[in-house]
Short mmCIF file of C-alpha atoms and ligand atoms in Angstrom, two decimals:
data_model
loop_
_atom_site.label_atom_id
_atom_site.label_comp_id
_atom_site.label_asym_id
_atom_site.label_seq_id
_atom_site.Cartn_x
_atom_site.Cartn_y
_atom_site.Cartn_z
CA UNK A 1454 -17.68 2.33 3.03
CA UNK A 1455 -17.42 5.45 1.06
CA UNK A 1456 -20.51 8.15 1.36
CA UNK A 1457 -21.62 10.05 -1.25
CA UNK A 1458 -19.67 13.15 -0.17
CA UNK A 1459 -16.35 11.73 -1.38
CA UNK A 1460 -17.70 9.01 -4.49
CA UNK A 1461 -18.64 13.06 -5.66
CA UNK A 1462 -15.32 14.25 -5.01
CA UNK A 1463 -13.48 11.71 -6.41
CA UNK A 1464 -15.27 11.31 -9.51
CA UNK A 1465 -16.35 14.85 -10.48
CA UNK A 1466 -13.92 16.11 -12.77
CA UNK A 1467 -15.46 19.64 -14.16
CA UNK A 1468 -13.71 23.20 -13.99
CA UNK A 1469 -14.03 23.99 -10.02
CA UNK A 1470 -14.13 21.10 -8.58
CA UNK A 1471 -11.39 19.57 -6.83
CA UNK A 1472 -10.67 16.96 -8.70
CA UNK A 1473 -11.17 18.98 -11.17
CA UNK A 1474 -9.00 21.02 -10.43
CA UNK A 1475 -5.90 18.14 -9.70
CA UNK A 1476 -5.75 17.06 -12.74
CA UNK A 1477 -5.18 20.06 -14.25
CA UNK A 1478 -2.32 20.19 -12.69
CA UNK A 1479 -1.34 16.79 -15.12
CA UNK A 1480 -1.11 16.44 -18.75
CA UNK A 1481 -3.79 14.13 -20.58
CA UNK A 1482 -2.66 13.16 -24.00
CA UNK A 1483 -5.86 13.63 -26.52
CA UNK A 1484 -4.54 12.38 -29.61
CA UNK A 1485 -2.05 10.57 -31.72
CA UNK A 1486 0.63 12.89 -33.67
CA UNK A 1487 -0.04 11.45 -37.06
CA UNK A 1488 -3.97 12.19 -37.04
CA UNK A 1489 -3.56 15.35 -37.10
CA UNK A 1490 -1.36 15.15 -40.18
CA UNK A 1491 -4.64 13.20 -41.66
CA UNK A 1492 -7.07 15.66 -40.47
CA UNK A 1493 -5.65 19.20 -39.08
CA UNK A 1494 -8.74 19.66 -36.76
CA UNK A 1495 -10.13 16.84 -34.44
CA UNK A 1496 -12.86 18.09 -31.97
CA UNK A 1497 -11.83 16.97 -27.94
CA UNK A 1498 -13.73 16.75 -24.80
CA UNK A 1499 -11.58 17.11 -21.99
CA UNK A 1500 -12.65 16.93 -18.29
CA UNK A 1501 -15.76 18.49 -19.05
CA UNK A 1502 -14.57 21.15 -21.84
CA UNK A 1503 -14.96 20.72 -25.25
CA UNK A 1504 -12.33 22.09 -27.37
CA UNK A 1505 -10.70 22.02 -30.68
CA UNK A 1506 -7.13 20.63 -31.69
CA UNK A 1507 -5.74 21.43 -34.08
CA UNK A 1508 -1.79 22.13 -36.65
CA UNK A 1509 -1.98 24.77 -38.74
CA UNK A 1510 0.43 25.23 -41.94
CA UNK A 1511 3.97 26.77 -39.87
CA UNK A 1512 2.87 22.96 -38.40
CA UNK A 1513 2.35 25.13 -34.41
CA UNK A 1514 -0.56 22.62 -32.93
CA UNK A 1515 -3.48 24.29 -31.18
CA UNK A 1516 -6.22 23.70 -28.51
CA UNK A 1517 -9.21 26.25 -28.55
CA UNK A 1518 -12.78 26.60 -27.61
CA UNK A 1519 -14.69 24.44 -29.68
CA UNK A 1520 -16.94 27.54 -30.39
CA UNK A 1521 -16.41 30.91 -32.27
CA UNK A 1522 -16.77 33.73 -30.56
CA UNK A 1523 -17.93 35.81 -33.25
CA UNK A 1524 -21.21 34.01 -33.12
CA UNK A 1525 -20.31 30.49 -32.04
CA UNK A 1526 -19.56 28.29 -35.40
CA UNK A 1527 -17.79 24.81 -34.58
CA UNK A 1528 -14.32 25.32 -35.09
CA UNK A 1529 -13.39 21.78 -35.79
CA UNK A 1530 -15.24 22.51 -38.52
CA UNK A 1531 -12.21 25.21 -38.87
CA UNK A 1532 -9.49 25.76 -42.04
CA UNK A 1533 -5.78 26.14 -40.89
CA UNK A 1534 -3.80 28.57 -42.17
CA UNK A 1535 -0.15 29.22 -42.22
CA UNK A 1536 -0.58 30.46 -38.59
CA UNK A 1537 -3.54 29.72 -36.72
CA UNK A 1538 -7.63 28.57 -37.02
CA UNK A 1539 -9.54 30.57 -39.43
CA UNK A 1540 -13.50 30.42 -38.30
CA UNK A 1541 -15.47 28.35 -41.67
CA UNK A 1542 -18.74 30.94 -41.73
CA UNK A 1543 -17.26 33.93 -41.37
CA UNK A 1544 -13.68 33.96 -41.85
CA UNK A 1545 -12.73 35.18 -38.18
CA UNK A 1546 -8.74 33.72 -37.41
CA UNK A 1547 -7.76 32.57 -34.27
CA UNK A 1548 -4.01 32.04 -32.85
CA UNK A 1549 -3.06 28.86 -30.94
CA UNK A 1550 -2.85 31.51 -27.65
CA UNK A 1551 -6.38 32.07 -28.80
CA UNK A 1552 -6.25 35.97 -29.60
CA UNK A 1553 -8.61 36.88 -32.33
CA UNK A 1554 -5.90 38.01 -35.02
CA UNK A 1555 -8.55 38.83 -38.00
CA UNK A 1556 -11.67 39.83 -39.02
CA UNK A 1557 -12.63 39.88 -42.70
CA UNK A 1558 -15.50 42.22 -43.18
CA UNK A 1559 -14.18 44.18 -40.09
CA UNK A 1560 -10.73 44.57 -41.12
CA UNK A 1561 -12.24 45.74 -44.83
CA UNK A 1562 -14.87 48.18 -43.29
CA UNK A 1563 -13.21 49.09 -39.93
CA UNK A 1564 -9.42 49.28 -40.76
CA UNK A 1565 -9.29 50.71 -37.33
CA UNK A 1566 -11.43 48.78 -35.31
CA UNK A 1567 -9.53 47.99 -32.23
CA UNK A 1568 -12.67 44.93 -31.55
CA UNK A 1569 -9.53 41.92 -32.22
CA UNK A 1570 -7.78 42.64 -29.37
CA UNK A 1571 -10.59 42.59 -26.99
CA UNK A 1572 -11.51 38.62 -28.40
CA UNK A 1573 -9.75 35.63 -26.89
CA UNK A 1574 -10.93 32.21 -26.72
CA UNK A 1575 -10.09 29.59 -24.23
CA UNK A 1576 -6.68 28.14 -25.02
CA UNK A 1577 -4.36 25.23 -23.58
CA UNK A 1578 -0.99 24.05 -23.86
CA UNK A 1579 -0.23 20.81 -26.65
CA UNK A 1580 3.01 18.95 -26.65
CA UNK A 1581 3.70 15.91 -28.50
CA UNK A 1582 5.84 13.54 -26.80
CA UNK A 1583 5.60 8.97 -28.41
CA UNK A 1584 3.23 9.89 -30.77
CA UNK A 1585 0.55 11.43 -28.73
CA UNK A 1586 -0.71 15.21 -28.40
CA UNK A 1587 -0.37 16.33 -24.78
CA UNK A 1588 -2.61 18.72 -23.16
CA UNK A 1589 -2.56 20.55 -20.15
CA UNK A 1590 -5.40 22.82 -18.99
CA UNK A 1591 -3.92 24.22 -15.60
CA UNK A 1592 -2.18 27.00 -13.93
CA UNK A 1593 0.40 28.17 -15.12
CA UNK A 1594 4.11 26.88 -14.79
CA UNK A 1595 2.89 23.94 -16.29
CA UNK A 1596 4.82 21.12 -15.06
CA UNK A 1597 6.75 18.74 -18.60
CA UNK A 1598 4.76 16.12 -20.20
CA UNK A 1599 6.24 13.14 -18.14
CA UNK A 1600 8.87 10.93 -20.65
CA UNK A 1601 8.53 8.42 -19.02
CA UNK A 1602 11.32 5.02 -19.52
CA UNK A 1603 9.60 3.24 -22.62
CA UNK A 1604 9.09 6.91 -24.93
CA UNK A 1605 13.08 7.09 -25.08
CA UNK A 1606 13.22 2.88 -26.19
CA UNK A 1607 14.40 2.01 -29.69
CA UNK A 1608 13.83 -0.98 -31.70
CA UNK A 1609 10.29 -0.35 -31.75
CA UNK A 1610 7.45 -1.04 -33.05
CA UNK A 1611 4.67 1.22 -31.77
CA UNK A 1612 0.70 1.77 -32.27
CA UNK A 1613 -1.67 4.13 -30.86
CA UNK A 1614 -5.19 2.77 -29.99
CA UNK A 1615 -8.79 4.69 -28.56
CA UNK A 1616 -11.65 3.25 -27.49
CA UNK A 1617 -15.03 6.27 -26.10
CA UNK A 1618 -15.76 3.78 -22.66
CA UNK A 1619 -19.52 5.20 -21.46
CA UNK A 1620 -18.65 5.81 -17.57
CA UNK A 1621 -16.93 7.93 -15.33
CA UNK A 1622 -12.37 7.52 -15.55
CA UNK A 1623 -11.89 6.80 -11.84
CA UNK A 1624 -13.49 3.53 -11.58
CA UNK A 1625 -11.46 2.89 -14.17
CA UNK A 1626 -8.16 3.72 -12.88
CA UNK A 1627 -8.96 1.57 -9.83
CA UNK A 1628 -8.64 -0.86 -12.11
CA UNK A 1629 -5.16 -0.01 -12.54
CA UNK A 1630 -4.36 -1.13 -9.07
CA UNK A 1631 -6.51 -4.54 -9.01
CA UNK A 1632 -4.88 -7.56 -9.16
CA UNK A 1633 -7.20 -10.04 -9.09
CA UNK A 1634 -9.12 -9.52 -11.81
CA UNK A 1635 -6.81 -10.75 -13.97
CA UNK A 1636 -7.63 -14.39 -12.74
CA UNK A 1637 -11.17 -14.10 -13.09
CA UNK A 1638 -11.85 -11.42 -15.55
CA UNK A 1639 -9.32 -12.56 -18.86
CA UNK A 1640 -8.69 -16.02 -17.42
CA UNK A 1641 -11.13 -17.96 -16.10
CA UNK A 1642 -14.33 -15.16 -17.38
CA UNK A 1643 -12.08 -15.28 -20.55
CA UNK A 1644 -12.28 -19.19 -21.12
CA UNK A 1645 -15.42 -19.70 -20.36
CA UNK A 1646 -16.85 -17.28 -23.49
CA UNK A 1647 -14.57 -19.24 -25.77
CA UNK A 1648 -16.64 -22.17 -24.27
CA UNK A 1649 -13.29 -23.67 -22.90
CA UNK A 1650 -14.94 -25.72 -20.12
CA UNK A 1651 -11.57 -27.02 -18.13
CA UNK A 1652 -10.03 -25.92 -14.36
CA UNK A 1653 -10.24 -22.83 -13.81
CA UNK A 1654 -6.69 -20.90 -13.51
CA UNK A 1655 -3.99 -20.37 -11.17
CA UNK A 1656 -5.31 -18.63 -8.47
CA UNK A 1657 -3.45 -15.79 -6.81
CA UNK A 1658 -2.23 -16.46 -3.55
CA UNK A 1659 -0.85 -13.07 -2.48
CA UNK A 1660 -0.92 -9.91 -3.25
CA UNK A 1661 1.39 -7.03 -2.09
CA UNK A 1662 1.05 -2.92 -3.31
CA UNK A 1663 3.90 -0.13 -2.84
CA UNK A 1664 3.49 2.92 -2.70
CA UNK A 1665 6.21 4.67 -4.98
CA UNK A 1666 6.84 8.48 -6.58
CA UNK A 1667 4.88 8.34 -9.63
CA UNK A 1668 2.53 5.97 -8.86
CA UNK A 1669 1.32 2.01 -6.86
CA UNK A 1670 2.89 -0.86 -7.45
CA UNK A 1671 1.36 -4.45 -7.36
CA UNK A 1672 2.74 -7.36 -7.29
CA UNK A 1673 1.25 -11.05 -7.25
CA UNK A 1674 2.22 -14.62 -6.55
CA UNK A 1675 -0.14 -16.91 -8.31
CA UNK A 1676 -0.04 -20.69 -8.14
CA UNK A 1677 3.03 -22.27 -9.60
CA UNK A 1678 4.99 -19.37 -8.94
CA UNK A 1679 6.96 -17.70 -6.34
CA UNK A 1680 8.92 -15.23 -4.78
CA UNK A 1681 11.08 -14.96 -6.89
CA UNK A 1682 8.72 -14.43 -10.36
CA UNK A 1683 8.97 -10.87 -12.17
CA UNK A 1684 5.66 -9.89 -11.22
CA UNK A 1685 6.04 -10.29 -7.24
CA UNK A 1686 9.63 -9.01 -7.53
CA UNK A 1687 9.13 -5.77 -9.21
CA UNK A 1688 5.20 -6.24 -10.58
CA UNK A 1689 3.01 -4.23 -12.53
CA UNK A 1690 2.08 0.20 -12.02
CA UNK A 1691 -0.95 2.28 -11.43
CA UNK A 1692 0.97 4.71 -12.67
CA UNK A 1693 -0.10 8.74 -11.41
CA UNK A 1694 -2.49 9.73 -12.07
CA UNK A 1695 -4.49 8.28 -14.33
CA UNK A 1696 -2.93 4.62 -16.13
CA UNK A 1697 -1.89 1.95 -16.43
CA UNK A 1698 1.36 0.69 -16.83
CA UNK A 1699 2.00 -2.63 -17.88
CA UNK A 1700 6.05 -2.88 -19.14
CA UNK A 1701 5.68 -2.30 -22.45
CA UNK A 1702 2.45 -1.00 -22.84
CA UNK A 1703 0.48 2.21 -21.14
CA UNK A 1704 -3.28 2.17 -20.99
CA UNK A 1705 -4.16 6.02 -20.13
CA UNK A 1706 -7.69 6.24 -18.55
CA UNK A 1707 -9.08 10.32 -20.06
CA UNK A 1708 -11.33 11.87 -18.18
CA UNK A 1709 -14.09 13.56 -20.50
CA UNK A 1710 -16.79 14.40 -18.40
CA UNK A 1711 -17.80 12.71 -15.47
CA UNK A 1712 -20.05 9.89 -17.41
CA UNK A 1713 -17.26 8.99 -20.15
CA UNK A 1714 -13.65 8.10 -20.37
CA UNK A 1715 -11.45 7.90 -23.54
CA UNK A 1716 -9.19 4.93 -22.86
CA UNK A 1717 -6.02 5.38 -24.94
CA UNK A 1718 -3.80 2.52 -25.03
CA UNK A 1719 0.39 2.89 -26.37
CA UNK A 1720 1.58 -0.67 -27.81
CA UNK A 1721 5.26 -0.62 -27.79
CA UNK A 1722 6.52 -4.46 -29.86
CA UNK A 1723 10.30 -4.86 -29.69
CA UNK A 1724 11.90 -5.18 -33.25
CA UNK A 1725 13.18 -9.13 -32.93
CA UNK A 1726 17.25 -8.08 -32.91
CA UNK A 1727 18.06 -9.62 -36.39
CA UNK A 1728 15.59 -6.36 -38.02
CA UNK A 1729 17.84 -4.00 -36.04
CA UNK A 1730 18.16 -1.13 -36.41
CA UNK A 1731 14.83 -0.51 -36.62
CA UNK A 1732 13.42 3.02 -37.24
CA UNK A 1733 9.25 3.68 -37.38
CA UNK A 1734 8.48 5.97 -39.39
CA UNK A 1735 4.96 6.52 -38.96
CA UNK A 1736 3.15 5.60 -35.69
CA UNK A 1737 -0.74 4.21 -35.93
CA UNK A 1738 -3.24 5.28 -34.15
CA UNK A 1739 -7.10 3.55 -34.74
CA UNK A 1740 -10.00 3.18 -32.59
CA UNK A 1741 -11.51 -0.02 -30.90
CA UNK A 1742 -15.32 -0.40 -30.63
CA UNK A 1743 -16.77 -0.84 -27.72
CA UNK A 1744 -19.85 -2.63 -28.92
CA UNK A 1745 -20.97 -4.78 -30.50
CA UNK A 1746 -23.49 -2.35 -33.96
CA UNK A 1747 -25.72 -6.00 -34.91
CA UNK A 1748 -26.31 -6.93 -31.44
CA UNK A 1749 -26.09 -3.59 -29.60
CA UNK A 1750 -23.93 -6.00 -27.35
CA UNK A 1751 -20.40 -5.27 -25.40
CA UNK A 1752 -17.85 -6.74 -27.20
CA UNK A 1753 -15.76 -9.59 -24.92
CA UNK A 1754 -13.39 -10.68 -26.94
CA UNK A 1755 -10.25 -9.03 -25.87
CA UNK A 1756 -8.56 -8.15 -22.82
CA UNK A 1757 -9.05 -4.25 -22.83
CA UNK A 1758 -12.28 -4.65 -24.01
CA UNK A 1759 -13.43 -7.16 -21.50
CA UNK A 1760 -12.24 -3.70 -19.20
CA UNK A 1761 -14.53 -2.00 -20.89
CA UNK A 1762 -17.35 -3.90 -20.28
CA UNK A 1763 -16.48 -4.45 -15.71
CA UNK A 1764 -15.69 -0.53 -16.31
CA UNK A 1765 -19.25 0.02 -18.02
CA UNK A 1766 -21.51 -2.20 -15.79
CA UNK A 1767 -20.48 -0.44 -12.54
CA UNK A 1768 -22.39 2.34 -13.87
CA UNK A 1769 -22.11 5.50 -14.77
CA UNK A 1770 -20.97 6.78 -12.25
CA UNK A 1771 -19.93 3.48 -9.61
CA UNK A 1772 -22.00 4.19 -6.69
CA UNK A 1773 -18.84 3.31 -4.12
CA UNK A 1774 -21.76 3.81 -1.08
CA UNK A 1775 -22.69 0.04 -1.54
CA UNK A 1776 -19.67 -1.79 -2.14
CA UNK A 1777 -18.04 -4.10 0.34
CA UNK A 1778 -14.45 -4.08 -0.66
CA UNK A 1779 -12.08 -6.44 0.26
CA UNK A 1780 -8.24 -7.64 0.93
CA UNK A 1781 -7.95 -7.60 -2.60
CA UNK A 1782 -8.71 -4.67 -2.54
CA UNK A 1783 -6.40 -3.06 -1.35
CA UNK A 1784 -4.17 -0.84 -3.97
CA UNK A 1785 -8.15 0.74 -4.88
CA UNK A 1786 -8.29 2.32 -0.77
CA UNK A 1787 -4.27 3.51 -1.50
CA UNK A 1788 -5.43 4.83 -4.68
CA UNK A 1789 -7.97 6.95 -3.27
CA UNK A 1790 -6.41 8.06 -0.05
CA UNK A 1791 -3.74 9.64 -1.96
CA UNK A 1792 -6.08 11.23 -4.05
CA UNK A 1793 -8.09 12.86 -1.11
CA UNK A 1794 -4.30 13.70 0.40
CA UNK A 1795 -3.10 15.35 -2.68
CA UNK A 1796 -6.45 17.67 -2.88
CA UNK A 1797 -5.94 18.94 0.08
CA UNK A 1798 -2.07 19.29 -0.82
CA UNK A 1799 -2.89 21.12 -3.93
CA UNK A 1800 -5.06 23.64 -0.96
CA UNK A 1801 -2.39 25.02 0.20
CA UNK A 1802 -0.74 25.85 -2.89
CA UNK A 1803 1.15 22.26 -3.57
CA UNK A 1804 2.83 20.08 -6.42
CA UNK A 1805 0.24 16.88 -6.95
CA UNK A 1806 2.05 13.38 -6.72
CA UNK A 1807 4.27 12.27 -9.94
CA UNK A 1808 4.19 16.18 -11.36
CA UNK A 1809 7.62 17.21 -12.93
CA UNK A 1810 9.42 20.24 -13.55
CA UNK A 1811 12.69 18.58 -14.23
CA UNK A 1812 14.14 18.62 -17.05
CA UNK A 1813 17.23 16.56 -15.76
CA UNK A 1814 15.12 14.26 -14.40
CA UNK A 1815 12.73 14.00 -16.97
CA UNK A 1816 15.32 12.55 -19.93
CA UNK A 1817 13.83 9.28 -18.83
CA UNK A 1818 11.22 8.31 -15.68
CA UNK A 1819 12.59 5.08 -14.67
CA UNK A 1820 9.84 3.16 -13.80
CA UNK A 1821 9.40 -0.68 -12.60
CA UNK A 1822 9.84 -2.48 -15.65
CA UNK A 1823 9.36 -6.56 -15.07
CA UNK A 1824 11.26 -8.26 -18.23
CA UNK A 1825 13.24 -4.72 -19.19
CA UNK A 1826 15.93 -7.14 -20.55
CA UNK A 1827 13.71 -7.32 -23.14
CA UNK A 1828 12.24 -3.86 -23.85
CA UNK A 1829 15.40 -2.66 -23.93
CA UNK A 1830 18.22 -5.16 -24.95
CA UNK A 1831 15.69 -7.62 -27.15
CA UNK A 1832 14.95 -10.59 -28.17
CA UNK A 1833 16.46 -13.03 -31.35
CA UNK A 1834 14.15 -14.97 -33.16
CA UNK A 1835 14.71 -18.50 -31.53
CA UNK A 1836 13.75 -16.24 -27.92
CA UNK A 1837 10.67 -14.97 -29.46
CA UNK A 1838 9.59 -18.45 -30.63
CA UNK A 1839 10.24 -19.71 -27.10
CA UNK A 1840 7.94 -17.34 -25.72
CA UNK A 1841 5.05 -17.51 -28.11
CA UNK A 1842 5.04 -20.93 -27.08
CA UNK A 1843 5.15 -21.14 -23.69
CA UNK A 1844 2.92 -17.84 -23.21
CA UNK A 1845 5.40 -15.97 -20.60
CA UNK A 1846 5.24 -12.84 -22.11
CA UNK A 1847 1.09 -13.26 -22.64
CA UNK A 1848 -0.56 -11.37 -25.18
CA UNK A 1849 3.30 -9.06 -25.90
CA UNK A 1850 4.23 -12.34 -27.69
CA UNK A 1851 1.50 -12.80 -29.85
CA UNK A 1852 1.51 -12.39 -33.69
CA UNK A 1853 -2.89 -10.94 -33.69
CA UNK A 1854 -3.75 -7.78 -30.97
CA UNK A 1855 -4.53 -9.92 -28.10
CA UNK A 1856 -5.48 -6.13 -26.10
CA UNK A 1857 -9.14 -4.67 -27.93
CA UNK A 1858 -10.67 -5.37 -31.13
CA UNK A 1859 -10.29 -3.86 -34.52
CA UNK A 1860 -7.18 -3.50 -35.71
CA UNK A 1861 -7.41 -2.38 -38.94
CA UNK A 1862 -5.72 -4.44 -41.00
CA UNK A 1863 -3.16 -1.65 -42.23
CA UNK A 1864 -2.02 -2.03 -39.15
CA UNK A 1865 -1.21 -5.70 -38.57
CA UNK A 1866 0.10 -5.52 -41.77
CA UNK A 1867 3.04 -3.05 -40.67
CA UNK A 1868 3.21 -4.69 -37.37
CA UNK A 1869 3.66 -7.52 -38.97
CA UNK A 1870 6.63 -6.84 -41.03
CA UNK A 1871 7.90 -5.05 -38.55
CA UNK A 1872 8.43 -8.07 -36.56
CA UNK A 1873 10.04 -9.65 -39.88
CA UNK A 1874 7.21 -12.14 -39.44
CA UNK A 1875 4.87 -11.30 -42.87
S1 FES B 1191 -19.10 32.49 -36.20
FE1 FES B 1191 -17.37 32.28 -36.16
S2 FES B 1191 -16.40 33.59 -37.89
FE2 FES B 1191 -18.50 34.06 -37.74
FE1 FE2 B 1192 -8.29 -5.35 -17.14
#
């Protein structure tokens, strides 16, 4: 059982809190690259800070304080220019370092005034990778945006899906090292939700967890599989500090503040060999709702939506003083211990787990990936069809999108076209 102080330590993300400072040592995905092509500005709330992300006409990204230094207007309604973002209220303009570079009225009536030079708003680093825009709110020197292995793969259709989950990020991330929930939540509950009264799914017989440089792998043996199965020999990954990585997709649980999380899903589908070479022109993005607007109830039809119900159901911040952990929770315990140990490490000036600074390493950061060849080498159309029939790759081999509800028609169309299933 955990005491209330440790529960607070693990869950508070504001500036100056231990975990808030730890999480500021990492890059966080906050938007899709294509989004800033559609709208030049986008409000972002990250780690309890209200910010605005923009792309100016010169193609530079910036992440600034949400409020103008003049009289606090909302810079999410600002106008981008060749360089920087102009406030819509009285026209003050800022560059990506947060410097005020123009005050139109002051500049007209008092051209020599040096007031501008003293005005600087909060500004953070932004980088683009894998169709996502990443933000870094921590101390300098900033580490590299991790170039995880799947980001380097070719011949794939990628899509990015956001969901706003109204609870603390840490209980979401605990789900990334929780193999047993898959049997109960997705298989058995999923079946009951579909009115399937059949027998329960194959049970988990054995699970194991292993910490490695970039996270914790979890491994499972279920009834009907043995120790030669890729989900035992390779397993799946709770990726540091806040993601689940399953091989063909990654789900970040981005801390918005203490009571909200932005789920960012990045999904890679390798096209059948006869569609190669395939180059995706634009990585689409969309937002999946978490509640049914008609009934107000949680949506339970898709895999990640089911996860959201569990996370939010634990309370806005799960009360870990009231839980009873079992043998299924060893990964959760390992994860908590590593974070608590890393808090001490950064207090002493060290780099926490999975911070990457070596450009050579970052050319491609290899991860444990079950069925890796299916993503790196590709499959023939016949192999895809076999998989769809046998279900060995689960949702990855389906034509519809199994993970989240609400995929827009145009994304579905683009996906099917890429796969040659149109
Ligand atoms: S409030 Fe932004 S320029 Fe006046
Ligand atoms: Fe799940």
